[in-house]
Coordinates of C-alpha atoms in Angstrom, one line a residue:
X1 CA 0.0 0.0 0.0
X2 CA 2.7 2.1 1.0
X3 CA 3.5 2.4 -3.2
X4 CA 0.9 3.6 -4.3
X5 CA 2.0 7.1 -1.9
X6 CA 4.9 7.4 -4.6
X7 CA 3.4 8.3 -7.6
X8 CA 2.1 11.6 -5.5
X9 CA 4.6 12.2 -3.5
X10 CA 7.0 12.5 -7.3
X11 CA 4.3 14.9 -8.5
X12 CA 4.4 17.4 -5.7
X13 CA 8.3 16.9 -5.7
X14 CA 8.2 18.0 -9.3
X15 CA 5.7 20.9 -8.8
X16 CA 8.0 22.2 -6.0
X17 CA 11.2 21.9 -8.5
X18 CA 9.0 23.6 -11.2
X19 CA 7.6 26.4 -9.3
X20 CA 11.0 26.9 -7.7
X21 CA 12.5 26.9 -10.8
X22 CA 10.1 29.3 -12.1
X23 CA 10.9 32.1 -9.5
X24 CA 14.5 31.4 -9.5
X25 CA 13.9 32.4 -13.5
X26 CA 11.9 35.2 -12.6
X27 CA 14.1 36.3 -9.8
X28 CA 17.1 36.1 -12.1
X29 CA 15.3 37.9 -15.1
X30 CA 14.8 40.8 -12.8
X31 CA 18.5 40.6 -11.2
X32 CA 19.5 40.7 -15.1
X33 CA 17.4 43.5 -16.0
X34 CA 18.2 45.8 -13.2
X35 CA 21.7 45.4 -13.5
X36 CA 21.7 46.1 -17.6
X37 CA 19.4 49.3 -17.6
X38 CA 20.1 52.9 -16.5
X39 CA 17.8 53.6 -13.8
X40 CA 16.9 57.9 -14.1
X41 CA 18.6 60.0 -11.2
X42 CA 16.1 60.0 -9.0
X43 CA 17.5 63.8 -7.8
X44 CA 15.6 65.0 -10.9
X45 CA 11.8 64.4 -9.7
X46 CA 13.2 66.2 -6.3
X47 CA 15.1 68.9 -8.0
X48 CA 12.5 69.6 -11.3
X49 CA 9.9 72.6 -10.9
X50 CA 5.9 72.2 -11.5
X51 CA 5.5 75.4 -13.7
X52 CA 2.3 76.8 -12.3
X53 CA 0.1 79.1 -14.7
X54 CA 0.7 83.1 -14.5
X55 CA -2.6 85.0 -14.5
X56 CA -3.1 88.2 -14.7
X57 CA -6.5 89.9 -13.4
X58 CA -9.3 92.5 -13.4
X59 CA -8.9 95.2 -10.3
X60 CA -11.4 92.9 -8.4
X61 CA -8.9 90.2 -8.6
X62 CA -11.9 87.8 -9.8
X63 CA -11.9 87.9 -13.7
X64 CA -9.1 86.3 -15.3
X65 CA -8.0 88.6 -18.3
X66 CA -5.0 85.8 -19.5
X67 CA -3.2 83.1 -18.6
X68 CA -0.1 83.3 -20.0
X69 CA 0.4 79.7 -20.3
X70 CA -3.0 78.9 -22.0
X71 CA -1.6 75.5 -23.2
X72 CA -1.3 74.2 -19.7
X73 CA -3.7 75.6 -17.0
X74 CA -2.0 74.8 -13.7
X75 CA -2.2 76.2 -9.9
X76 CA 0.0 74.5 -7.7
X77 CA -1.9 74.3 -4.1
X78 CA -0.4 72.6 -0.7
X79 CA -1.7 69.1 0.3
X80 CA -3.8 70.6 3.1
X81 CA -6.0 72.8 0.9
X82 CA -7.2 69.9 -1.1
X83 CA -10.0 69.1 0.9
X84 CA -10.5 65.3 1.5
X85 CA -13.7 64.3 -0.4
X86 CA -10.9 64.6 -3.6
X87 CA -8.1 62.7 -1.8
X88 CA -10.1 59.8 -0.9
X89 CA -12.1 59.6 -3.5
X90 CA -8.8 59.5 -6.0
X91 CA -7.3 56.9 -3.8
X92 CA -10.5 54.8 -4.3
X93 CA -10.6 54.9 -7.8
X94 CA -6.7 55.1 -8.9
X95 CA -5.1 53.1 -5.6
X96 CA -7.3 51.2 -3.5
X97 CA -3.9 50.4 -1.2
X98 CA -2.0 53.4 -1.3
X99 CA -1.5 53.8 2.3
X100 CA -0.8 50.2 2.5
X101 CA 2.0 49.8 -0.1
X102 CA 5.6 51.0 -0.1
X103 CA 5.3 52.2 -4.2
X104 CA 4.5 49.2 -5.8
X105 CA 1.8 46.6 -5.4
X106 CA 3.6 43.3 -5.2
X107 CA 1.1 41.0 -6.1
X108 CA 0.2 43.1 -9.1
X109 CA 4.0 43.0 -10.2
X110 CA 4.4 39.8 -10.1
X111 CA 1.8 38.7 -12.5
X112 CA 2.9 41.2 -14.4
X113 CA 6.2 39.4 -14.8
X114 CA 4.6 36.4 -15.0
X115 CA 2.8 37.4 -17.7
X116 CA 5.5 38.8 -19.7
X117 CA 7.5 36.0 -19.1
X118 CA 5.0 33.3 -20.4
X119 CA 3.6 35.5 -23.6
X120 CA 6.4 37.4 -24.5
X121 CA 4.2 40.5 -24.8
X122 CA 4.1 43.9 -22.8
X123 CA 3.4 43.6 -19.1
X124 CA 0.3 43.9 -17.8
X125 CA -1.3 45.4 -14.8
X126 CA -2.6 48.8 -13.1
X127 CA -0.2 51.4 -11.8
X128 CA -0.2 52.9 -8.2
X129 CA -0.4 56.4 -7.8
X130 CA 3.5 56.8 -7.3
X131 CA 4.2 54.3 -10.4
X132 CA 1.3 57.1 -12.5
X133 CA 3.8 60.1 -11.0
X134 CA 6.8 58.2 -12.4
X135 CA 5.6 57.5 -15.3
X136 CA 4.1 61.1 -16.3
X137 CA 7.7 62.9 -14.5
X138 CA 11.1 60.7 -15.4
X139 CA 10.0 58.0 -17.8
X140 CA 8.9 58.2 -21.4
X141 CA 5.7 56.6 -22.0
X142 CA 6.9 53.4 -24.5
X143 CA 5.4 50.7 -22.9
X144 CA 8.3 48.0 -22.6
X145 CA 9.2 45.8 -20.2
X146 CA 12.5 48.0 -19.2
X147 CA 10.8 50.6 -18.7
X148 CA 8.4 48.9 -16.6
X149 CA 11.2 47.7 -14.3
X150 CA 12.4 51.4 -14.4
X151 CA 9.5 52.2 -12.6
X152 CA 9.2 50.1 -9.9
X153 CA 12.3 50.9 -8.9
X154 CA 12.1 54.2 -9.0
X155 CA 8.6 54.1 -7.4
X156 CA 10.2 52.2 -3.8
X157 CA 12.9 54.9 -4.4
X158 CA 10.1 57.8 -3.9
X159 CA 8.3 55.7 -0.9
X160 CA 11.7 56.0 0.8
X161 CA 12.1 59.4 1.2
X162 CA 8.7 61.2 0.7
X163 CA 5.7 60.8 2.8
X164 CA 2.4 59.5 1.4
X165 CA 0.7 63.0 1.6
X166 CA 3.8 64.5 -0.7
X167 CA 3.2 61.7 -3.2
X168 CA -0.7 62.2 -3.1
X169 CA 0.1 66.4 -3.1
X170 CA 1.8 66.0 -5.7
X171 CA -0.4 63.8 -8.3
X172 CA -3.8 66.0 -7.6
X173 CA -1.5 68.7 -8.8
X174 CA -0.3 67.4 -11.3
X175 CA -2.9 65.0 -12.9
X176 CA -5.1 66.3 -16.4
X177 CA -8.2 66.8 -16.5
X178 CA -9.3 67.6 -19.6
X179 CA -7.8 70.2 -22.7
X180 CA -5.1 72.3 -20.9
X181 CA -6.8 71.7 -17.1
X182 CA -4.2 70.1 -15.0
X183 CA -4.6 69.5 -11.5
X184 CA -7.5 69.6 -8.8
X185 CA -7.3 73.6 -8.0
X186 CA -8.0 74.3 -12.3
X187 CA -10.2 71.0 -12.5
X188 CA -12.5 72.7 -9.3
X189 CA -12.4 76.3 -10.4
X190 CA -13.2 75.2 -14.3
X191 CA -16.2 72.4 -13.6
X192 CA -17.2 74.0 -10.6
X193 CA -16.0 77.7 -9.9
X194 CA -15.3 76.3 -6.4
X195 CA -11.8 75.7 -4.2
X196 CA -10.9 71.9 -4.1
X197 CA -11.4 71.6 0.2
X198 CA -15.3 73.3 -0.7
X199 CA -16.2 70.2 -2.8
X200 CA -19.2 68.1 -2.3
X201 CA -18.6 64.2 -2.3
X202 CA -20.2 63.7 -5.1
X203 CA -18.2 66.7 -7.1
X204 CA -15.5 65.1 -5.6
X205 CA -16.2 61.3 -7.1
X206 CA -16.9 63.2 -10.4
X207 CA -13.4 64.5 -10.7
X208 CA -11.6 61.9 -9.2
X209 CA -13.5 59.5 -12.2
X210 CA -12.0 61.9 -14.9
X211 CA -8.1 61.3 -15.1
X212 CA -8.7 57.7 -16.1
X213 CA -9.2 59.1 -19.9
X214 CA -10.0 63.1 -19.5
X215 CA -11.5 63.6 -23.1
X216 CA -13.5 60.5 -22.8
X217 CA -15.2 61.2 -19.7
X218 CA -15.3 65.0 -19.9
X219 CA -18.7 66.3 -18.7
X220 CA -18.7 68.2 -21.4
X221 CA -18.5 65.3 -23.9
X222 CA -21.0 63.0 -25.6
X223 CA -20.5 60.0 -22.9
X224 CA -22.4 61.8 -19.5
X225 CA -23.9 58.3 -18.9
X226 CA -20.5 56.6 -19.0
X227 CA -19.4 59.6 -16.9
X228 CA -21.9 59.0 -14.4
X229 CA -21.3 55.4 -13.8
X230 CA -17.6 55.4 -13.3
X231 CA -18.5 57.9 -10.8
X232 CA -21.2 55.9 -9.6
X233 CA -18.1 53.1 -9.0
X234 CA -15.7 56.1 -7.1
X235 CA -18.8 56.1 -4.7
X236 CA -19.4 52.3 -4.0
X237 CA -15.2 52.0 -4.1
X238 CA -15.3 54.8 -1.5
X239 CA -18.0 52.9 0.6
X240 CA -16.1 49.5 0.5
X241 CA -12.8 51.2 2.1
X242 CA -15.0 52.8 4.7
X243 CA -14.0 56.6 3.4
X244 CA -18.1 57.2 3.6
X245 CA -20.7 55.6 5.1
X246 CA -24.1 54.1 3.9
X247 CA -26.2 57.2 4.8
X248 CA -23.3 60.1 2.7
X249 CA -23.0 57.1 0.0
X250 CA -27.0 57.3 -0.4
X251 CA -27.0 61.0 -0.5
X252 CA -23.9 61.7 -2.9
X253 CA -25.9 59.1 -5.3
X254 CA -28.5 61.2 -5.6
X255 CA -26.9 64.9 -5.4
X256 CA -27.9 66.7 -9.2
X257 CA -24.6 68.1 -10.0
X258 CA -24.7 70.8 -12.3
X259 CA -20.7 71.7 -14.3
X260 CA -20.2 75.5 -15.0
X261 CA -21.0 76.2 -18.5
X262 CA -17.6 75.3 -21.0
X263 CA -15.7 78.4 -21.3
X264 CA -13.7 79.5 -24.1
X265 CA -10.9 80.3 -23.0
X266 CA -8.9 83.2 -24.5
X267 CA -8.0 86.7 -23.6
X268 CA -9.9 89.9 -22.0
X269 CA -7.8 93.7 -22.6
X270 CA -5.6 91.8 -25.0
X271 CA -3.6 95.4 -25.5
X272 CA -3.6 95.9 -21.6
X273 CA -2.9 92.6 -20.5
X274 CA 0.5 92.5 -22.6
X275 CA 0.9 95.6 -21.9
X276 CA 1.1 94.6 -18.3
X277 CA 2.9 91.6 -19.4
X278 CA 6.2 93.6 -20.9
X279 CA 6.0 95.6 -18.1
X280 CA 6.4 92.1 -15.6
X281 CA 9.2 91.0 -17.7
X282 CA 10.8 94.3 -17.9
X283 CA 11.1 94.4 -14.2
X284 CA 11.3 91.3 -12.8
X285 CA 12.8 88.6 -16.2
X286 CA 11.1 86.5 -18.3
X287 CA 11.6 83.6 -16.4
X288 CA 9.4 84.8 -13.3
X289 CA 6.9 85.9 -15.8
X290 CA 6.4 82.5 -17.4
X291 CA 7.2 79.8 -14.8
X292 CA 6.5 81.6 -11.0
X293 CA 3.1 80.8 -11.3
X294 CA 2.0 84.5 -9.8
X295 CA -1.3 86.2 -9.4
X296 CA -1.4 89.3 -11.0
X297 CA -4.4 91.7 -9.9
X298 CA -4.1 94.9 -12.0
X299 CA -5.9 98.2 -11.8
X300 CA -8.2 97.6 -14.9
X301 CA -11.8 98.0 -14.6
X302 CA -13.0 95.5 -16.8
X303 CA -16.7 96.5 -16.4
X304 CA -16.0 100.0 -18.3
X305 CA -13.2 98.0 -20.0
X306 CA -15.7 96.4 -21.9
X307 CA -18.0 99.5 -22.5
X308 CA -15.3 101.2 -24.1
X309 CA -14.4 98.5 -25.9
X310 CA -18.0 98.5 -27.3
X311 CA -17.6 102.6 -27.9
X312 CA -14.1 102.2 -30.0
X313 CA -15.4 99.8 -32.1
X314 CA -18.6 101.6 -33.3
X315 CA -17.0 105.1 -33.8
X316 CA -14.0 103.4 -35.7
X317 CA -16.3 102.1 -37.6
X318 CA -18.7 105.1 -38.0
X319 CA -15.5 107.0 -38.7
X320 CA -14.5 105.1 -41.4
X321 CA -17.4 105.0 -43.2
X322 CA -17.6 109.1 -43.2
X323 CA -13.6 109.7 -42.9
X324 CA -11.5 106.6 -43.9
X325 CA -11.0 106.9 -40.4
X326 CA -10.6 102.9 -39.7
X327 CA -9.0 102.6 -36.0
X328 CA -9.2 104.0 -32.8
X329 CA -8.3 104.0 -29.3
X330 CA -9.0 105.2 -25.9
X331 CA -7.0 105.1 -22.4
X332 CA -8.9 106.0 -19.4
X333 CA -7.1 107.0 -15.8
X334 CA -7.8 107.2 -12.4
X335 CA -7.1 111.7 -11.8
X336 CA -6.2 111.1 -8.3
X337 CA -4.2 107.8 -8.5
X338 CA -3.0 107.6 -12.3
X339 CA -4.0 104.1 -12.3
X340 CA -5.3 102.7 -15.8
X341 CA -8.7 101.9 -15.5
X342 CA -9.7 100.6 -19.4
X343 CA -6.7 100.8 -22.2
X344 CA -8.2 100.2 -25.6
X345 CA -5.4 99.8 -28.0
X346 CA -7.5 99.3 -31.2
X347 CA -10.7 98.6 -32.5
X348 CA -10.1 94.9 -32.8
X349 CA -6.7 93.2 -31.3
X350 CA -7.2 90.2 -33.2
X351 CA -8.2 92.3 -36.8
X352 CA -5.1 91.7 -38.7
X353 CA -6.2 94.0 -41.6
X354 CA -6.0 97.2 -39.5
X355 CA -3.0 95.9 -37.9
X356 CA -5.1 95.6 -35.1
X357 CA -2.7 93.8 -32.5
X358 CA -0.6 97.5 -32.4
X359 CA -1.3 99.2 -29.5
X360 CA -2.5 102.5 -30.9
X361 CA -2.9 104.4 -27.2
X362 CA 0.9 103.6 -26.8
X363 CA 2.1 104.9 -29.5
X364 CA 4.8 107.9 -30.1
X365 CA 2.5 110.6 -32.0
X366 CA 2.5 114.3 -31.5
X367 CA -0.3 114.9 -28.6
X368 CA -1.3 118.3 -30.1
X369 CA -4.0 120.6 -27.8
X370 CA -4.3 117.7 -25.7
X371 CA -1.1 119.0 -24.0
X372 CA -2.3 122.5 -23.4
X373 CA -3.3 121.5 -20.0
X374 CA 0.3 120.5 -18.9
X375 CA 1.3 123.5 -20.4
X376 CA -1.1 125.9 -18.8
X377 CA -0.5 124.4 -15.1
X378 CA 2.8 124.4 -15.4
X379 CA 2.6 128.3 -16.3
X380 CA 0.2 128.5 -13.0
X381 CA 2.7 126.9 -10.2
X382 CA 5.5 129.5 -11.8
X383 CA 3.0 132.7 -11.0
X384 CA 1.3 133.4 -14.3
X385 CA -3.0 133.9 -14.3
X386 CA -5.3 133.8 -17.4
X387 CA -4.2 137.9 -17.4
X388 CA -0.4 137.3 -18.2
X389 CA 1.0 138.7 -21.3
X390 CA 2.9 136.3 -22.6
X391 CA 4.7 138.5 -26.0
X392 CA 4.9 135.9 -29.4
X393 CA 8.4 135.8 -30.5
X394 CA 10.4 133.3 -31.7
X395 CA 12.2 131.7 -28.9
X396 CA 14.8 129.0 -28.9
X397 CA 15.6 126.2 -26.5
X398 CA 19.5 124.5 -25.9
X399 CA 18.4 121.0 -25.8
X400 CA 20.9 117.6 -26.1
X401 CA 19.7 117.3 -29.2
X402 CA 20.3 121.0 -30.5
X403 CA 18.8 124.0 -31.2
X404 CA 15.1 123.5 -30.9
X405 CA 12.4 126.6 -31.8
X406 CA 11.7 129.8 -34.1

């Protein structure tokens, strides 16, 4: 009786070589790997600088005249203004285990390798938050098993030394949402003209479903119902890891969320604003100007900003019709402050047959009687009145440039 054991006992002693075998293969074909490939110097994700948008303001500090990176709409915030419907409801849906795992998730990686191993094609498997920061930062985005192994190991690299509210801080800043929206303090002020930390839970599980694929699941788009049940899933995900209960699950299900009209985004006092925009650079660099990030709240009134506007056009066009007259401009000051309230450089900045990017109220032109005043009050503080004889005779003035009069 005592044979008929041996038969088994051969086939778990096989299964134990094979299986052995097979992660002594898998452990060597990761040795192998690492020790072949250039790993990234991990100094640059600690070193490199998140270029934040520079916008420049109305006098209210509320209307945005121009962001002067339009292409990427960025404001970089600190972890703690986030508010935490967004944080968990990103972890739900991106990385179930984030607080659990030190970068990567083991089990995932090693069906990964398993799976490149046995099909020869490119590994498999969903990426953890820090692996998503990797892989958007220091990596290029061919998808190759080197690369792969690039990441992990640059993922436990970044669990080492940064804490798992940096990592977090840094994706939601970081992570698109949609055309040139990146990161949760432009995703909140675009979709719902609110700060991140003011967001209801189920604004929150709508944002956090859009990174996955931004244009496909933009609220904006033609696939609302697919919209709605990924976020619909950031919910229930939420509820499973206990970052809601069944009574706020219930309630964010049925919450109508209404998304701020789309804007089109452009550019308000096109002449001011770059106006503005030279001066910046002239004072502090172009450098500052394009990559601080700063928050530039001007003196423009855009409410009369927009009336002249309106006035400039119609007489430039009345004028042209009676004169040939075609362009016009107006600049309008504060008397007590000197501060520009409206600058309207030309009928229409973006009208390419009048040249109408020029900023005509900047221009060097003889100012004619409209410099009588300066004259006459300058006449007053040295003693003359409206009596004064003044006797016309040609009179000359030494100047650096010459003689200047008759």
């Amino acid at each position: 009786m005592k044979g008929c054991h041996r038969p088994h006992r051969h086939f778990l002693r096989n299964l134990f070589f094979f299986f052995g075998g097979l992660t002594l293969l898998i452990a060597g074909f990761v040795f192998l790997s690492v020790a072949t490939i250039k790993i990234p110097d991990f100094r640059s994700f600690e070193e490199r600088k998140v270029v934040g948008s520079t916008k420049i303001y109305d006098r209210t500090g509320e209307i945005l005249l121009y962001d002067v990176h339009q292409d990427v709409r960025r404001t970089v915030i600190p972890y703690s203004e986030m508010g935490v419907n967004i944080k968990n409801a990103t972890v739900a849906i991106e990385d179930s285990s984030f607080y659990q795992h030190r970068g990567i998730r083991l089990k995932s990686t090693l069906r990964a390798l398993l799976y490149n191993l046995l099909s020869g094609k490119t590994l498999q498997g969903g990426s953890t938050i820090t692996q998503q920061i990797i892989k958007n930062t220091l990596l290029t985005p061919e998808k190759t098993a080197t690369r792969k192994i690039k990441e992990w190991i640059l993922a436990l690299k970044i669990e080492n030394v940064l804490s798992k509210e940096s990592i977090l801080e840094t994706y939601l800043n970081e992570t698109p949402y949609g055309g040139n929206i990146y990161g949760v303090k432009e995703a909140t002020q675009s979709f719902f003209n609110k700060e991140p930390r003011n967001l209801t839970l189920a604004e929150a599980t709508y944002l956090a479903a859009i990174p996955k694929a931004p244009t496909f699941y933009s609220p904006y788009g033609k696939n609302r119902e697919k919209l709605d049940s990924r976020k619909n899933l950031v919910l229930k995900r939420m509820l499973d890891l206990d970052f809601i209960n069944e009574k706020e699950y219930i309630q964010a299900q049925t919450e109508t969320v209404s998304f701020r009209p789309q804007e089109k985004f452009g550019i308000k006092a096109p002449h001011f604003v770059f106006f503005i925009k030279e001066y910046l650079e002239q004072k502090y660099g172009r450098d500052v100007v394009e990559n601080s990030g700063l928050k530039v709240i001007t003196t423009l009134d855009y409410e009369m900003q927009s009336k002249a506007e309106e006035i400039v056009l119609n007489h430039a066009l009345e004028n042209e019709k009676k004169f040939g007259g075609e362009n016009g401009s107006m600049v309008a000051l504060d008397p007590k402050t000197g501060q520009i309230l409206v600058m309207v450089g030309s009928r229409d900045y973006f009208d390419k047959g009048i040249d109408g990017n020029y900023n005509v109220a900047m221009a060097k032109r003889q100012p004619g009687s409209s410099f009588k005043p300066f004259v006459y009050a300058t006449a007053f503080k040295a003693g003359y009145t409206p009596d004064s004889i003044i006797f016309d005779l040609p009179t000359e003035f030494q100047t650096t440039c010459g003689v200047y009069g008759r």
